[in-house]
Structure formats: structure tokens, C-alpha cells
Amino acid sequence: KQEVTQIPAALSVPEGKNLVLNCSFTDSAIYNLQWFRQDPGKGLTSLLLIQSSQREQTSGRLNASLDKSSGRSTLYIAASQPGDSATYLCVVRGRTPLVFGKGTRLSVIA
Amino acid sequence: GAGVSQSPSNKVTEKGKDVELRCDPISGHTALYWYRQSLGQGLEFLIYFQGNSAPDKSGLPSDRFSAERTGGSVSTLTIQRTQQEDSAVYLCASSLAPLTGSQPQHFGDGTRLSIL
């Protein structure tokens, strides 16, 4: 059974810092991995999707990497801003239905 | 609108009542998904529709839960004889292609369901 773990559960950083969010999964037979952000009271916003054949994806200040063999993905946020404050979710699609991590709650302090 | 639309945004009902939650996906999206997020819990997959294929119902927690998708577009999630543990935010998402493809999911804002 696929399990997805996100570390840390919560993170607070000063504005301007670069930071890394971690996601690990137990079954490496995946189709893709997607990172989302969730703002309070809102649905999920897709940030980056990495196919199993890919190593990384970039969008603006965000970079997501995937190491399928070790069951790990990281989301790198450069030059963090207060507007980046949200919960970041890692979602894995594989043989089992979609499995979500519990998220990392990020606070960027101005 | 351009995004996934869910209604109602909030629903409060008494234990034992039936509820229907609606999802209107992005036009042209063939794949539609339902999830729920209970207080303090992560997101939980419920059901997945892809085109005219039989839906993947493996995430439905009990036979009180059912969903249908009419005409390959709008979907309705029905919960019968609601229980207090059904209280959660129910999220719907759609994507252009199956999850094995390269298309990301787009989420609605969810329906917050409270069972008294």
C-alpha cells in the first residue's frame, strides 16, 4: 500500500529565504507526482506535475525534483515571499488510487 | 466560468438525512475526481471517472456513498443516511486526460459538509 510522507509538517521562515519541502513515498511504481498548494478555505492549486520519466520540473521560483528509485521528491522555493504562505501537498499516482501526503504548512514572515 | 465549480459551498444537515453535492468540471475535461478532507486529516481519494469507462470506486468509504456523472460532464456525489463522521470538505477535480498522462488536476473550492 502506497504511503506518502511529507516533512516537515510545518515550517516558518523569514521572507527571502530559499527553502525545501520534502515528500517520500513507499512504492516507486508511480505514473506521476504532483505538488499542490492549498490556501485556507480554498481548493487546491496545481503547482508542478512530474511524470515518472522526468527528473524535475520548474515554474518560476519553484523547482520540483523526482527520484523515483529512492521514493523521494523535493519542492524548492526560491526567495520566499509572504504570499507563498499556504499548505503544500504532494500527491502520488501509481497502482493504487491517488495518495496524498498530509502536507507541509508554510509560513513566510515579512 | 473557467474553473471547476462546486455547489453548494457549504451544507449543514441533520444526521440521517441524504445530501447531494455537485461538481461542474472544466469544459472538455474527460477525467473527474472526488476527494474528501476531514478535519486534521489528509486528503482522501473517493472516486474517479474517466470518459465512458466504469468509474474507479475503490475509495468510497461505505455503500452510503455513491456518485454519478451524467453526459460525461456534471457529477453528483450522494451520501445517504449521513453520519457525523461524514463531516468534511468534499473536493472535486478534473483533468484533460487520465492520471497516467501529463495533464494536471484542477480543483474546485470544495463543499464544506457539516452533519449535526
GROMACS .gro file of C-alpha atoms in nm:
model
  226
    1LYS     CA    1   0.000   0.000   0.000
    2GLN     CA    2   0.139   0.337  -0.106
    3GLU     CA    3   0.218   0.576   0.175
    4VAL     CA    4   0.320   0.937   0.124
    5THR     CA    5   0.502   1.130   0.395
    6GLN     CA    6   0.580   1.499   0.396
    7ILE     CA    7   0.845   1.657   0.612
    8PRO     CA    8   0.837   1.895   0.785
    9ALA     CA    9   0.473   1.918   0.890
   10ALA     CA   10   0.513   2.290   0.945
   11LEU     CA   11   0.778   2.543   0.858
   12SER     CA   12   0.821   2.911   0.936
   13VAL     CA   13   1.085   3.115   0.754
   14PRO     CA   14   1.169   3.483   0.710
   15GLU     CA   15   1.093   3.644   0.377
   16GLY     CA   16   1.362   3.598   0.113
   17LYS     CA   17   1.484   3.258   0.231
   18ASN     CA   18   1.521   2.966  -0.005
   19LEU     CA   19   1.353   2.653   0.126
   20VAL     CA   20   1.297   2.285   0.052
   21LEU     CA   21   0.990   2.077   0.119
   22ASN     CA   22   1.025   1.701   0.121
   23CYS     CA   23   0.796   1.422   0.009
   24SER     CA   24   0.868   1.050   0.029
   25PHE     CA   25   0.665   0.757  -0.099
   26THR     CA   26   0.695   0.386  -0.033
   27ASP     CA   27   0.602   0.234  -0.372
   28SER     CA   28   0.826   0.354  -0.653
   29ALA     CA   29   0.591   0.223  -0.925
   30ILE     CA   30   0.428   0.558  -0.993
   31TYR     CA   31   0.289   0.730  -1.301
   32ASN     CA   32   0.341   1.082  -1.180
   33LEU     CA   33   0.377   1.307  -0.878
   34GLN     CA   34   0.207   1.641  -0.837
   35TRP     CA   35   0.265   1.929  -0.598
   36PHE     CA   36  -0.027   2.148  -0.494
   37ARG     CA   37  -0.078   2.444  -0.267
   38GLN     CA   38  -0.388   2.479  -0.056
   39ASP     CA   39  -0.496   2.812   0.084
   40PRO     CA   40  -0.737   2.821   0.382
   41GLY     CA   41  -1.096   2.771   0.272
   42LYS     CA   42  -0.990   2.716  -0.086
   43GLY     CA   43  -0.942   2.420  -0.317
   44LEU     CA   44  -0.609   2.300  -0.440
   45THR     CA   45  -0.392   2.483  -0.691
   46SER     CA   46  -0.164   2.270  -0.904
   47LEU     CA   47   0.198   2.385  -0.894
   48LEU     CA   48   0.402   2.125  -1.076
   49LEU     CA   49   0.345   1.778  -1.216
   50ILE     CA   50   0.638   1.543  -1.276
   51GLN     CA   51   0.596   1.235  -1.492
   52SER     CA   52   0.768   0.917  -1.376
   53SER     CA   53   1.015   0.950  -1.664
   54GLN     CA   54   1.114   1.303  -1.563
   55ARG     CA   55   1.367   1.419  -1.307
   56GLU     CA   56   1.245   1.772  -1.244
   57GLN     CA   57   1.004   2.047  -1.340
   58THR     CA   58   1.040   2.421  -1.298
   59SER     CA   59   0.790   2.703  -1.284
   60GLY     CA   60   0.905   3.049  -1.186
   61ARG     CA   61   1.055   3.036  -0.837
   62LEU     CA   62   0.951   2.673  -0.793
   63ASN     CA   63   1.150   2.365  -0.879
   64ALA     CA   64   1.034   2.011  -0.811
   65SER     CA   65   1.260   1.709  -0.840
   66LEU     CA   66   1.177   1.341  -0.850
   67ASP     CA   67   1.398   1.046  -0.760
   68LYS     CA   68   1.168   0.753  -0.824
   69SER     CA   69   1.415   0.483  -0.723
   70SER     CA   70   1.459   0.628  -0.376
   71GLY     CA   71   1.094   0.730  -0.345
   72ARG     CA   72   1.160   1.099  -0.295
   73SER     CA   73   1.053   1.433  -0.430
   74THR     CA   74   1.151   1.780  -0.321
   75LEU     CA   75   0.987   2.115  -0.384
   76TYR     CA   76   1.234   2.401  -0.382
   77ILE     CA   77   1.102   2.755  -0.335
   78ALA     CA   78   1.346   3.034  -0.410
   79ALA     CA   79   1.334   3.377  -0.249
   80SER     CA   80   1.022   3.303  -0.047
   81GLN     CA   81   0.751   3.567  -0.013
   82PRO     CA   82   0.463   3.612   0.235
   83GLY     CA   83   0.226   3.518  -0.047
   84ASP     CA   84   0.383   3.173  -0.052
   85SER     CA   85   0.226   3.101   0.287
   86ALA     CA   86  -0.002   2.800   0.238
   87THR     CA   87  -0.014   2.426   0.287
   88TYR     CA   88   0.184   2.235   0.024
   89LEU     CA   89   0.063   1.888  -0.071
   90CYS     CA   90   0.243   1.610  -0.251
   91VAL     CA   91   0.020   1.367  -0.444
   92VAL     CA   92   0.131   1.040  -0.596
   93ARG     CA   93  -0.045   0.846  -0.870
   94GLY     CA   94   0.054   0.482  -0.908
   95ARG     CA   95  -0.102   0.137  -0.896
   96THR     CA   96  -0.325   0.241  -0.611
   97PRO     CA   97  -0.566   0.533  -0.622
   98LEU     CA   98  -0.426   0.877  -0.566
   99VAL     CA   99  -0.243   0.905  -0.238
  100PHE     CA  100  -0.189   1.240  -0.070
  101GLY     CA  101   0.064   1.345   0.185
  102LYS     CA  102  -0.068   1.537   0.485
  103GLY     CA  103   0.109   1.848   0.370
  104THR     CA  104   0.362   2.099   0.492
  105ARG     CA  105   0.217   2.417   0.638
  106LEU     CA  106   0.445   2.701   0.532
  107SER     CA  107   0.450   3.047   0.689
  108VAL     CA  108   0.670   3.314   0.536
  109ILE     CA  109   0.721   3.605   0.773
  110ALA     CA  110   0.760   3.955   0.632
  111GLY     CA  111  -1.659   3.001  -1.554
  112ALA     CA  112  -1.316   2.879  -1.640
  113GLY     CA  113  -1.256   2.662  -1.334
  114VAL     CA  114  -1.410   2.365  -1.158
  115SER     CA  115  -1.733   2.472  -0.991
  116GLN     CA  116  -1.879   2.302  -0.685
  117SER     CA  117  -2.211   2.359  -0.514
  118PRO     CA  118  -2.318   2.421  -0.252
  119SER     CA  119  -2.011   2.579  -0.095
  120ASN     CA  120  -2.148   2.497   0.250
  121LYS     CA  121  -2.406   2.242   0.361
  122VAL     CA  122  -2.534   2.182   0.711
  123THR     CA  123  -2.773   1.893   0.763
  124GLU     CA  124  -2.904   1.664   1.032
  125LYS     CA  125  -2.771   1.317   1.091
  126GLY     CA  126  -2.964   1.061   0.890
  127LYS     CA  127  -3.051   1.292   0.601
  128ASP     CA  128  -2.933   1.238   0.245
  129VAL     CA  129  -2.716   1.501   0.075
  130GLU     CA  130  -2.615   1.568  -0.284
  131LEU     CA  131  -2.301   1.754  -0.379
  132ARG     CA  132  -2.249   1.881  -0.729
  133CYS     CA  133  -1.937   1.926  -0.939
  134ASP     CA  134  -1.918   2.102  -1.274
  135PRO     CA  135  -1.577   2.027  -1.428
  136ILE     CA  136  -1.380   2.239  -1.670
  137SER     CA  137  -1.530   2.209  -2.016
  138GLY     CA  138  -1.361   1.938  -2.219
  139HIS     CA  139  -1.203   1.763  -1.923
  140THR     CA  140  -1.264   1.391  -1.953
  141ALA     CA  141  -1.142   1.292  -1.609
  142LEU     CA  142  -1.324   1.384  -1.288
  143TYR     CA  143  -1.231   1.301  -0.929
  144TRP     CA  144  -1.389   1.331  -0.587
  145TYR     CA  145  -1.191   1.361  -0.263
  146ARG     CA  146  -1.265   1.449   0.094
  147GLN     CA  147  -1.061   1.621   0.359
  148SER     CA  148  -1.166   1.560   0.716
  149LEU     CA  149  -1.060   1.795   0.995
  150GLY     CA  150  -0.694   1.738   1.073
  151GLN     CA  151  -0.663   1.465   0.813
  152GLY     CA  152  -0.502   1.450   0.474
  153LEU     CA  153  -0.694   1.431   0.152
  154GLU     CA  154  -0.865   1.103   0.078
  155PHE     CA  155  -0.949   0.976  -0.269
  156LEU     CA  156  -1.312   0.873  -0.317
  157ILE     CA  157  -1.395   0.804  -0.681
  158TYR     CA  158  -1.260   0.867  -1.032
  159PHE     CA  159  -1.447   0.896  -1.364
  160GLN     CA  160  -1.268   0.873  -1.697
  161GLY     CA  161  -1.473   0.922  -2.012
  162ASN     CA  162  -1.720   0.639  -2.064
  163SER     CA  163  -1.519   0.386  -1.866
  164ALA     CA  164  -1.652   0.230  -1.548
  165PRO     CA  165  -1.559   0.456  -1.257
  166ASP     CA  166  -1.291   0.364  -1.005
  167LYS     CA  167  -1.495   0.348  -0.684
  168SER     CA  168  -1.224   0.195  -0.471
  169GLY     CA  169  -1.203   0.495  -0.238
  170LEU     CA  170  -1.569   0.514  -0.138
  171PRO     CA  171  -1.578   0.450   0.239
  172SER     CA  172  -1.916   0.276   0.253
  173ASP     CA  173  -2.220   0.186   0.044
  174ARG     CA  174  -2.387   0.503   0.170
  175PHE     CA  175  -2.166   0.690  -0.076
  176SER     CA  176  -2.235   0.692  -0.448
  177ALA     CA  177  -2.154   0.916  -0.741
  178GLU     CA  178  -2.262   0.954  -1.096
  179ARG     CA  179  -2.153   1.158  -1.391
  180THR     CA  180  -2.416   1.242  -1.647
  181GLY     CA  181  -2.325   1.303  -2.008
  182GLY     CA  182  -1.958   1.297  -1.927
  183SER     CA  183  -1.979   1.636  -1.761
  184VAL     CA  184  -2.151   1.726  -1.433
  185SER     CA  185  -2.108   1.486  -1.143
  186THR     CA  186  -2.314   1.437  -0.829
  187LEU     CA  187  -2.181   1.278  -0.510
  188THR     CA  188  -2.462   1.143  -0.293
  189ILE     CA  189  -2.430   1.050   0.072
  190GLN     CA  190  -2.725   0.862   0.217
  191ARG     CA  191  -2.818   0.846   0.584
  192THR     CA  192  -2.541   1.087   0.678
  193GLN     CA  193  -2.334   1.028   0.989
  194GLN     CA  194  -2.131   1.278   1.190
  195GLU     CA  195  -1.806   1.126   1.064
  196ASP     CA  196  -1.911   1.231   0.713
  197SER     CA  197  -1.842   1.593   0.809
  198ALA     CA  198  -1.558   1.708   0.586
  199VAL     CA  199  -1.470   1.926   0.291
  200TYR     CA  200  -1.552   1.742  -0.031
  201LEU     CA  201  -1.331   1.843  -0.321
  202CYS     CA  202  -1.382   1.777  -0.689
  203ALA     CA  203  -1.113   1.794  -0.954
  204SER     CA  204  -1.094   1.748  -1.329
  205SER     CA  205  -0.820   1.697  -1.582
  206LEU     CA  206  -0.788   1.678  -1.960
  207ALA     CA  207  -0.659   1.324  -1.963
  208PRO     CA  208  -0.624   1.022  -1.735
  209LEU     CA  209  -0.388   1.049  -1.441
  210THR     CA  210  -0.129   0.843  -1.621
  211GLY     CA  211  -0.094   1.131  -1.865
  212SER     CA  212   0.077   1.463  -1.836
  213GLN     CA  213  -0.224   1.676  -1.752
  214PRO     CA  214  -0.254   1.819  -1.401
  215GLN     CA  215  -0.570   1.812  -1.196
  216HIS     CA  216  -0.762   2.130  -1.136
  217PHE     CA  217  -0.960   2.155  -0.815
  218GLY     CA  218  -1.281   2.329  -0.717
  219ASP     CA  219  -1.311   2.521  -0.391
  220GLY     CA  220  -1.496   2.234  -0.226
  221THR     CA  221  -1.819   2.182  -0.036
  222ARG     CA  222  -1.793   2.206   0.342
  223LEU     CA  223  -2.036   1.949   0.481
  224SER     CA  224  -2.137   1.961   0.846
  225ILE     CA  225  -2.353   1.689   0.998
  226LEU     CA  226  -2.529   1.790   1.319
   0.00000   0.00000   0.00000
